Short mmCIF file of C-alpha atoms in Angstrom, two decimals:
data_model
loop_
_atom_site.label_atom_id
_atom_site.label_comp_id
_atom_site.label_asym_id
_atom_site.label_seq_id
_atom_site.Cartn_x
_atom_site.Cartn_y
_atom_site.Cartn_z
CA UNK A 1 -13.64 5.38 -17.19
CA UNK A 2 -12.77 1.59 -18.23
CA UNK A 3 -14.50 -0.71 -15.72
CA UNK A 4 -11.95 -3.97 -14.81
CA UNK A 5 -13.45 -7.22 -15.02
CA UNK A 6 -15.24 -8.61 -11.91
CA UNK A 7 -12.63 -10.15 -9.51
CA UNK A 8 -11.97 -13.64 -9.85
CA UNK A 9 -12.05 -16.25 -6.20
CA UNK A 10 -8.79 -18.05 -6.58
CA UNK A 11 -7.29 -19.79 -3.37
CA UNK A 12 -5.61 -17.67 -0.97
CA UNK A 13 -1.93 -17.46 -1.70
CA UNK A 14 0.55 -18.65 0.91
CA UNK A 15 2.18 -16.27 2.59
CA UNK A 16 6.27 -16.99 2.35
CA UNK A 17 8.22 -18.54 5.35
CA UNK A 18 11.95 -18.81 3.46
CA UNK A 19 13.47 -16.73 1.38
CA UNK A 20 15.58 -18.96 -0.66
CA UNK A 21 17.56 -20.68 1.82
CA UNK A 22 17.28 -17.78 4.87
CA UNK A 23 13.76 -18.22 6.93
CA UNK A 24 11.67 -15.29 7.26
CA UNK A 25 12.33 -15.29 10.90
CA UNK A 26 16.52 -14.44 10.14
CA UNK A 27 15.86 -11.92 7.54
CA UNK A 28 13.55 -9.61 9.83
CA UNK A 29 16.19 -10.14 12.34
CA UNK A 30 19.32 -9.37 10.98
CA UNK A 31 18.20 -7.29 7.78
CA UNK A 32 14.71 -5.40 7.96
CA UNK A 33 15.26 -1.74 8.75
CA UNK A 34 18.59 -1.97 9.29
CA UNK A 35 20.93 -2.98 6.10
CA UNK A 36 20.47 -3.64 2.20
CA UNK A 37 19.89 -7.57 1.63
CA UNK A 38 20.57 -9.60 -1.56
CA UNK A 39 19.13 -12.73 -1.25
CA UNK A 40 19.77 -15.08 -4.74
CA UNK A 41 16.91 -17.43 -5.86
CA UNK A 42 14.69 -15.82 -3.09
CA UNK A 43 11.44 -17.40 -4.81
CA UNK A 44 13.04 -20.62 -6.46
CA UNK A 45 11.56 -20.93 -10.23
CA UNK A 46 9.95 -18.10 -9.85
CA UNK A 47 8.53 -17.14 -13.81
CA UNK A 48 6.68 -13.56 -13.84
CA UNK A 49 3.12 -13.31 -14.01
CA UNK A 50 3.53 -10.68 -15.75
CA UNK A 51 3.97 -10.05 -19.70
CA UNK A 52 5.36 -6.69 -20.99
CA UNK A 53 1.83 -6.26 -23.11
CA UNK A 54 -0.03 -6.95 -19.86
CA UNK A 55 1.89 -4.05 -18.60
CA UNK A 56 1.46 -1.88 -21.79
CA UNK A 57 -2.01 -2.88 -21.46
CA UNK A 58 -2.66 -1.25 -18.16
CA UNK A 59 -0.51 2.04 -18.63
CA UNK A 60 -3.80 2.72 -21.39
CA UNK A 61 -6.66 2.75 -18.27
CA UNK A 62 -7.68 6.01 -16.94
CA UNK A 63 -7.87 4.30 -13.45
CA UNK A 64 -4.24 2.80 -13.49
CA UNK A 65 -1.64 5.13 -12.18
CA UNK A 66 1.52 4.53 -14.69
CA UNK A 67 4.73 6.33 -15.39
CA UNK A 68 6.36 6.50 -18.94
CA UNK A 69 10.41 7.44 -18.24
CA UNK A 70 12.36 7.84 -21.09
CA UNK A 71 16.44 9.24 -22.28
CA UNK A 72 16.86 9.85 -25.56
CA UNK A 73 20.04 12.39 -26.78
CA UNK A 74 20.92 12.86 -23.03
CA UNK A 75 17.39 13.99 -21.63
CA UNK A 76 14.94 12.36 -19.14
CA UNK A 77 11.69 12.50 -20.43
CA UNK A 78 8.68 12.06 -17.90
CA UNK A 79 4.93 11.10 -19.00
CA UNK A 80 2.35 10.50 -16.56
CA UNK A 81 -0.29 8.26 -17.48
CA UNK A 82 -2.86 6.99 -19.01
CA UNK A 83 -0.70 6.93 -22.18
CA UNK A 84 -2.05 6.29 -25.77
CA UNK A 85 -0.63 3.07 -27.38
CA UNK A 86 1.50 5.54 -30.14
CA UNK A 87 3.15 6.83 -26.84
CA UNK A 88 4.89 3.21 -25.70
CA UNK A 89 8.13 3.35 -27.85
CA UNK A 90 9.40 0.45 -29.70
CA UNK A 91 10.84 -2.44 -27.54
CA UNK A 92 13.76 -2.29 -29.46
CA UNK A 93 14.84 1.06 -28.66
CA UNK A 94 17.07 1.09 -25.84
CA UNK A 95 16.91 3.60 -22.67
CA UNK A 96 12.96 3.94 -21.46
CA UNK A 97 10.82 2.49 -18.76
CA UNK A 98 7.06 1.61 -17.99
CA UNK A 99 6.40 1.42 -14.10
CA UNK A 100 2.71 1.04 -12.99
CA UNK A 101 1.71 0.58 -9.89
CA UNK A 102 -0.89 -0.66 -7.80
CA UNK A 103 -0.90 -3.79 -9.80
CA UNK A 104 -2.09 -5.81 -7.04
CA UNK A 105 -4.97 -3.65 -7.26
CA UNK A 106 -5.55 -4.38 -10.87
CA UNK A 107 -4.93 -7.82 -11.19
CA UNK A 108 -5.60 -11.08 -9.12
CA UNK A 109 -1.88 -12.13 -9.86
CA UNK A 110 -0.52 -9.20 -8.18
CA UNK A 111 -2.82 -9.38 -5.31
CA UNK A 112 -1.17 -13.20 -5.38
CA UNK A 113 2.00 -11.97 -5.05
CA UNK A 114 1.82 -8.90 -3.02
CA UNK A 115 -0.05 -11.42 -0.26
CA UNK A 116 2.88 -14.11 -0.32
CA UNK A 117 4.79 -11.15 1.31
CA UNK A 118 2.14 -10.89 4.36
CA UNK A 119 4.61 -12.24 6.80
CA UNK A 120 5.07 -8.55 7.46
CA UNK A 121 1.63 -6.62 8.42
CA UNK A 122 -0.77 -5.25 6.18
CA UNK A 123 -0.74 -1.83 8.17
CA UNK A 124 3.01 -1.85 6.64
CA UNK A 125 2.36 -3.34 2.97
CA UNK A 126 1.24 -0.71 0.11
CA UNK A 127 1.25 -1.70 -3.36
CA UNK A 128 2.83 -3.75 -5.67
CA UNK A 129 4.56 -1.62 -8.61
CA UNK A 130 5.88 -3.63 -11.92
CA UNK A 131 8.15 -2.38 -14.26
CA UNK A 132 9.53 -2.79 -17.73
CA UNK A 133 12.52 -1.52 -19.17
CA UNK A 134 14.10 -1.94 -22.59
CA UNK A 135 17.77 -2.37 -22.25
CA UNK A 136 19.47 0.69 -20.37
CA UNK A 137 16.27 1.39 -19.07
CA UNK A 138 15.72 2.51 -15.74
CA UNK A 139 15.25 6.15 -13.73
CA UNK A 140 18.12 6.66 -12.66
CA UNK A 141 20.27 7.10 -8.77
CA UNK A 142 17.21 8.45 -6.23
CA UNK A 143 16.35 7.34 -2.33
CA UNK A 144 13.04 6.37 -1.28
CA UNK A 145 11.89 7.36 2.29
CA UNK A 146 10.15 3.68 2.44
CA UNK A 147 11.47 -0.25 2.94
CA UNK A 148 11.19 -1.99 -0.75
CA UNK A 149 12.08 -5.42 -1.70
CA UNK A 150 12.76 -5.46 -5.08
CA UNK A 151 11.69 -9.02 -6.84
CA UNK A 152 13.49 -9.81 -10.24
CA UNK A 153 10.66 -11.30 -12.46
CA UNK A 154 11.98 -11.14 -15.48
CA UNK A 155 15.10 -11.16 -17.73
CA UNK A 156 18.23 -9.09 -15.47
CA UNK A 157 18.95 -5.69 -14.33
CA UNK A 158 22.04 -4.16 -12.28
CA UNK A 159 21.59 -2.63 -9.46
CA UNK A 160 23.78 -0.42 -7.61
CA UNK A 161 23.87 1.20 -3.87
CA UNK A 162 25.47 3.86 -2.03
CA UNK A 163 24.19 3.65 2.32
CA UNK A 164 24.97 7.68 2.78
CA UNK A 165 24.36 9.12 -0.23
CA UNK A 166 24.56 12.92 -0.83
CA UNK A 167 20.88 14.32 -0.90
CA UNK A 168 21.69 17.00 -3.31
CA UNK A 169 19.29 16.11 -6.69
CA UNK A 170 20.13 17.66 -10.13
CA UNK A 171 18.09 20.77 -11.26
CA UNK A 172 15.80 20.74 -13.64
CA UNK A 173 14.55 17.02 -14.22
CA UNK A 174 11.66 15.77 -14.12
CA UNK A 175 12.74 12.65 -11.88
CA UNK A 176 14.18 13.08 -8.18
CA UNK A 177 17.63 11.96 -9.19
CA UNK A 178 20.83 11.81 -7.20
CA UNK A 179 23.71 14.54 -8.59
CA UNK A 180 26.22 12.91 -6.75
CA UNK A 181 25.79 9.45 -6.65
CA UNK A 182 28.96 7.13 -5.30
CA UNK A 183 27.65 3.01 -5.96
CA UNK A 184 29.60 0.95 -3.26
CA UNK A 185 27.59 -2.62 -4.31
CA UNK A 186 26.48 -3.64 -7.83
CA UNK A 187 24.97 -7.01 -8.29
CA UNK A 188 22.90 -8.25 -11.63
CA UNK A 189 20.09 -9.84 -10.52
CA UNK A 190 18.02 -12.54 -11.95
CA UNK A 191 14.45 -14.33 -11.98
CA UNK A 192 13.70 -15.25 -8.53
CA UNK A 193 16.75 -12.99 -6.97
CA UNK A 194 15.46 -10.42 -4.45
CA UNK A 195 17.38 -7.49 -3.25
CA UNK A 196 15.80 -5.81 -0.18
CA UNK A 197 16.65 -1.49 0.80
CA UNK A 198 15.67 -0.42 3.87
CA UNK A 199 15.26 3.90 4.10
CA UNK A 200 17.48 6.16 3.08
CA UNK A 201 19.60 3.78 0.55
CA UNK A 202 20.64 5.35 -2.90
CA UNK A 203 20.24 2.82 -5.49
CA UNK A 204 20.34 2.87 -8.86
CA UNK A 205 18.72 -0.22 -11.52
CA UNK A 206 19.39 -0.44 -15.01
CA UNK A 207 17.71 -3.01 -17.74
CA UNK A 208 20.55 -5.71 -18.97
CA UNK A 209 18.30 -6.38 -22.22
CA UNK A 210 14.15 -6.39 -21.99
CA UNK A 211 13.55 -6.62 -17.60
CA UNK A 212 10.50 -6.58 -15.56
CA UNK A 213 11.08 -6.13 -12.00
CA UNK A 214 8.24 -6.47 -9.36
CA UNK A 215 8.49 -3.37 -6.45
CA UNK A 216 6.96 -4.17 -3.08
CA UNK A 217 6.78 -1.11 -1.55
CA UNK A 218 5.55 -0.37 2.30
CA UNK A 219 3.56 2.22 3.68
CA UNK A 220 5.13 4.59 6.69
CA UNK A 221 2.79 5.77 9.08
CA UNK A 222 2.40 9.93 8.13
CA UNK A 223 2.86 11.59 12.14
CA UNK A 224 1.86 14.69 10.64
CA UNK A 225 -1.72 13.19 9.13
CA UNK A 226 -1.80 11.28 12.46
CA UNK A 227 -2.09 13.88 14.79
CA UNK A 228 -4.80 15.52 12.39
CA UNK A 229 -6.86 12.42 12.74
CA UNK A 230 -6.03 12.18 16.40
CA UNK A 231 -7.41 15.86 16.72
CA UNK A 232 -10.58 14.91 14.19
CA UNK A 233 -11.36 12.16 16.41
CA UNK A 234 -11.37 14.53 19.85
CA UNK A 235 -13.26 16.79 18.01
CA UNK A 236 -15.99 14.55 17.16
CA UNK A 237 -16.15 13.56 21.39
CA UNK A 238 -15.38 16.71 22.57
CA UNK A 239 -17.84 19.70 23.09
CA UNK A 240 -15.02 21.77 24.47
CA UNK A 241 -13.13 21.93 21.87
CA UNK A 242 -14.77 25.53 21.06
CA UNK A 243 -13.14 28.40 23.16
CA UNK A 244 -16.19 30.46 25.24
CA UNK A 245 -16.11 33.89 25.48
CA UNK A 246 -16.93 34.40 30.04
CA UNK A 247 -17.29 37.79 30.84
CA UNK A 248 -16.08 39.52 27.21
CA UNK A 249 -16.07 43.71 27.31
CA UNK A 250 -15.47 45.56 24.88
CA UNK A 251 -12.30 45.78 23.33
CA UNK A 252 -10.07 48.79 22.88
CA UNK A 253 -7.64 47.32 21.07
CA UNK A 254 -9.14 44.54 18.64
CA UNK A 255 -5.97 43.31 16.78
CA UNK A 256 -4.85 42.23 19.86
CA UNK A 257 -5.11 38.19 21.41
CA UNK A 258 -6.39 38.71 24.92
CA UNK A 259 -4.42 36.53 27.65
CA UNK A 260 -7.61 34.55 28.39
CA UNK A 261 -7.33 33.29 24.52
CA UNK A 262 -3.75 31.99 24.90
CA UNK A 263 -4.80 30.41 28.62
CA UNK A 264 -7.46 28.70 26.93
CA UNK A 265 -5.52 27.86 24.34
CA UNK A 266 -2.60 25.88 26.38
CA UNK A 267 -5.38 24.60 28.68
CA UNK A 268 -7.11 22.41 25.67
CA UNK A 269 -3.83 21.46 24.43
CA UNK A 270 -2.55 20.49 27.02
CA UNK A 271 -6.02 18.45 28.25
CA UNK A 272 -6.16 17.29 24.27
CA UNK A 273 -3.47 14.32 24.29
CA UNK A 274 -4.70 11.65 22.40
CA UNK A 275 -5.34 8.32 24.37
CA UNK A 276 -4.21 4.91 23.54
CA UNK A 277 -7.63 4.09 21.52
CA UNK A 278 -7.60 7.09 19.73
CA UNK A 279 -3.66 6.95 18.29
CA UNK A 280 -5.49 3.15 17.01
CA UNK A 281 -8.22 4.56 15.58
CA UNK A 282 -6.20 6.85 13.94
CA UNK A 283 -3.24 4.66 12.89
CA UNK A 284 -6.53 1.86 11.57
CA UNK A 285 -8.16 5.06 9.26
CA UNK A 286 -4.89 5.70 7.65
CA UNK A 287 -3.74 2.42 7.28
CA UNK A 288 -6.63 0.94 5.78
CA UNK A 289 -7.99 4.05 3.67
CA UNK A 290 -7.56 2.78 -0.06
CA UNK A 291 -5.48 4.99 -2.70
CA UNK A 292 -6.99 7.70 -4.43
CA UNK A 293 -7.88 5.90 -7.82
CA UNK A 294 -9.32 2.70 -6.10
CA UNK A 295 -12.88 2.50 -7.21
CA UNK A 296 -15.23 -0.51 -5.84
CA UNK A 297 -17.47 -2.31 -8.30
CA UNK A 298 -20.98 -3.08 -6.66
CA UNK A 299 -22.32 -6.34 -7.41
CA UNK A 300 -24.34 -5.93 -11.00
CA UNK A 301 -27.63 -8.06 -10.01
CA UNK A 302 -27.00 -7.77 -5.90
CA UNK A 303 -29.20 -9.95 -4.14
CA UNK A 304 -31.65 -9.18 -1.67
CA UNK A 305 -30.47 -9.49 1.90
CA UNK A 306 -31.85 -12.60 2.94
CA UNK A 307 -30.66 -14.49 -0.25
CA UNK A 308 -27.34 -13.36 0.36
CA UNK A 309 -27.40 -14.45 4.24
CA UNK A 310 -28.35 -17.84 2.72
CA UNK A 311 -25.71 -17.78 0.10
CA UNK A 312 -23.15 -16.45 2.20
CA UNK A 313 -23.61 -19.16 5.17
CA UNK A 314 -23.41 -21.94 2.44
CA UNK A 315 -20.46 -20.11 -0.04
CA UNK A 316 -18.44 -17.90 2.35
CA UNK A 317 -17.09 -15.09 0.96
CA UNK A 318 -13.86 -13.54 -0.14
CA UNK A 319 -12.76 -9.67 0.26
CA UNK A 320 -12.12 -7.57 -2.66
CA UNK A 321 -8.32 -7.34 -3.92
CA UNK A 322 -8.58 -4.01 -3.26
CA UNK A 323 -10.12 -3.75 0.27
CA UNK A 324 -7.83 -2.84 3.59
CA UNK A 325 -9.10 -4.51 6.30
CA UNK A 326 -7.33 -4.35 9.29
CA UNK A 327 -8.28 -4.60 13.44
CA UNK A 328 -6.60 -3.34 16.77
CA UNK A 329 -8.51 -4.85 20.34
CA UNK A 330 -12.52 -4.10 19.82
CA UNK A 331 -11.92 -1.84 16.59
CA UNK A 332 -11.90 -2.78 13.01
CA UNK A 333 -11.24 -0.90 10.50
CA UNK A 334 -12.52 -1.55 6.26
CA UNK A 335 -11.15 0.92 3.56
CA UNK A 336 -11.12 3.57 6.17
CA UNK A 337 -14.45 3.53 8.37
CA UNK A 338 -13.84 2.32 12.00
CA UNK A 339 -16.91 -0.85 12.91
CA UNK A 340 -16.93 -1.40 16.85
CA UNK A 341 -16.38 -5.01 17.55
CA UNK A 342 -18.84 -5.48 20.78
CA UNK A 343 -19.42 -8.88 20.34
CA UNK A 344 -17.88 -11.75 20.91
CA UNK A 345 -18.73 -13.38 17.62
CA UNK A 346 -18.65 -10.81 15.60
CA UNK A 347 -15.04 -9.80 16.90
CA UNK A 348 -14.01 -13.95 15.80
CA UNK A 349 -15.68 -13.95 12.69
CA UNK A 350 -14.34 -10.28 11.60
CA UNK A 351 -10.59 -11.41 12.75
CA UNK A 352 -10.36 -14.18 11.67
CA UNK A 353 -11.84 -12.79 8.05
CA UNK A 354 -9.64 -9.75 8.15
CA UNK A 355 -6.55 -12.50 8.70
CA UNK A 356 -7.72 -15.02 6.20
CA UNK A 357 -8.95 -12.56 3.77
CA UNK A 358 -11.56 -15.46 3.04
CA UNK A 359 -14.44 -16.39 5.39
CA UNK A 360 -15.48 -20.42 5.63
CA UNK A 361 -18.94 -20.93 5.10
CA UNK A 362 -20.61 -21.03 7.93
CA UNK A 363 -24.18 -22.55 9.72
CA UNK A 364 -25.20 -19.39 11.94
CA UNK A 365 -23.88 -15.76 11.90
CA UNK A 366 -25.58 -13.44 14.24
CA UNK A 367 -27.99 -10.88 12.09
CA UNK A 368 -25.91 -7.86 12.98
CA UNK A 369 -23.03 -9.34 11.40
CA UNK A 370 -24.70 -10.45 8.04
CA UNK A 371 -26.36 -7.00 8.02
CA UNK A 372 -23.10 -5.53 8.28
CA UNK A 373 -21.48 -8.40 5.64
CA UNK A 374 -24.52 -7.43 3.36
CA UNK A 375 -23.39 -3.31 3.52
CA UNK A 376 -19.76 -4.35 2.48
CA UNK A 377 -21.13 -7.00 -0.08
CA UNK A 378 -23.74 -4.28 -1.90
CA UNK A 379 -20.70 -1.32 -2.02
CA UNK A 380 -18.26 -4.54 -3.74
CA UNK A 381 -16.13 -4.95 -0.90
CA UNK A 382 -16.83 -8.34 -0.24
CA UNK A 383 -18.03 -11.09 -2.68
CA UNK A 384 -19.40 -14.28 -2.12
CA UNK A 385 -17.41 -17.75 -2.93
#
């Protein structure tokens, strides 16, 4: 596997208060979760980050999840990454498309980006995804079951919508793609423009000459995986979760469930509803668990523990782009393990860290803390200023 280069310390990105000339404050209002938004010159001047050989460039990594999409004589073609440089057609050929995502987790410009959009929370923000099309490109008509604000980066692309669309997809394809799709809006956006799609919208985007389009996608809390992690969580704090066999005799008829096994049955679920803390905990674990290809890089020389409590309280430190840090009351949870805040300082510090996603150098820090700071700083979650 292709190691990425160790991350860089830039300053922390500011997080966005206006898009174009509508403040943050009126587009949650009237917009978020409830109807498509096109906002024009959303990020005035905005010039991508992004090249289309920076994008090529990541689709090769074994550790980058990236989509090839191509139509050529009438058929959708779908290759799943990593891809061999051959594979990338020509950009001169018309109808395909490179999306990879999790490029904030890839590069510090996309963690840059993805963090000016923190004026929602990070429980809600996934990934950034960044494609390129040549012209025609695109995937074709499909609905997403997430929010996404789509970010124009480079060159334009139309985009069409339908709000009810027909479910129904067409057999046979290797894409989820509409068979009945009916656009009501088309707009061509360009650099800067922003359209935003809450759940449920059928839209369609196709490449008006070379495009690269950033995706900020947002993560919906599974109920399903929830209630698991709920029932994990009772499990580990509950010795009666196993059912106890009182005053067994032998059976006469062993395929059958005994009333006492059903009674204890809908006596533990019924005692087993998850409490307030719990449904946090839970919620925190699946929030802040990284995705499946994130891989931290430990520090290659890591200092010993009392160098780095030296270094630390004169530096500060930064988290890794691709660590989830988030907190509820007492309870913090990092990349999917739960730390107890007892302490007063600790919970500040920790907070204000997870918040920042940069912690000030500082005179004192209680030992328990830079013992804990250490253990996230020697597995590369952390690194020092």
């Amino acid at each position: 596997m292709r190691r990425s280069a160790p991350p860089q310390m830039p300053a922390v990105a500011r997080v966005l208060t206006q898009l174009g000339n509508m403040p943050v404050r009126e587009f949650l209002a009237r917009y978020w979760q409830r109807r498509p938004a096109l906002i024009r010159r959303a990020l005035p001047g905005f010039a991508s980050p992004f090249t289309a050989e920076t994008l090529f460039e990541l689709s090769l990594r074994d550790e980058v999840e990236s989509r090839l999409i191509d139509r050529a004589r009438g058929r959708w073609r779908l290759r799943h990454g990593p891809l061999p440089r051959a594979a990338i057609p020509s950009r001169k050929r018309a109808g395909w498309t490179l999306l990879v995502q999790g490029v904030d987790l890839h590069l510090q410009a996309g963690a840059d980006l993805l963090a000016r959009f923190r004026f929602l929370p990070d429980a809600r923000l996934d990934d950034l995804m960044v494609s390129y099309a040549s012209d025609g490109g695109g995937v074709g008509p499909h609905v997403d079951s997430y929010d996404v604000l789509l970010l124009q980066a480079y060159g334009k692309r139309r985009w069409s919508i339908q709000r009810k669309p027909d479910p129904a997809c067409v057999p046979g394809l290797p894409l989820r793609q509409l068979a009945r799709f009916v656009p009501q809006r088309e707009w061509v956006l360009e650099p800067g423009d922003l359209l935003y799609l809450p759940p449920g919208v059928a839209h369609d985007g196709v490449a008006v000459g070379e495009c690269i389009t950033c995706s900020i996608g947002f993560r919906t809390p599974a109920w399903a995986d929830l209630a698991a992690a709920c029932n994990e969580l009772q499990e580990n704090n509950d010795s009666r979760t196993t059912p106890r066999d009182e005053a067994i005799v032998p059976s006469s008829h062993p395929a059958r469930v005994t009333a006492r096994m059903v009674e204890q049955a809908q006596q533990a679920l019924q005692r087993r509803r998850p409490t307030r803390t719990q449904i946090a905990q839970a919620l925190l674990q699946q929030a802040s668990e990284p995705k499946p290809r994130v891989v931290f890089e430990p520090p290659a020389r890591a200092m010993a523990p009392a160098r780095f409590a030296d270094a630390l309280q004169l530096r500060g430190a930064r988290s890794d782009r691709r660590t989830r840090m988030l907190y509820w009351d007492r309870i913090l949870a990092v990349n999917g393990e739960l730390v107890p805040l007892l302490q007063t300082e600790q919970r500040r510090v920790l907070k204000i860290f997870a918040d920042r996603r940069t912690l000030h150098a500082q005179r004192k820090l209680p030992a328990a803390l830079l013992s804990l700071l250490y253990e996230w700083y020697s597995a590369g979650w952390i690194h020092l200023q």
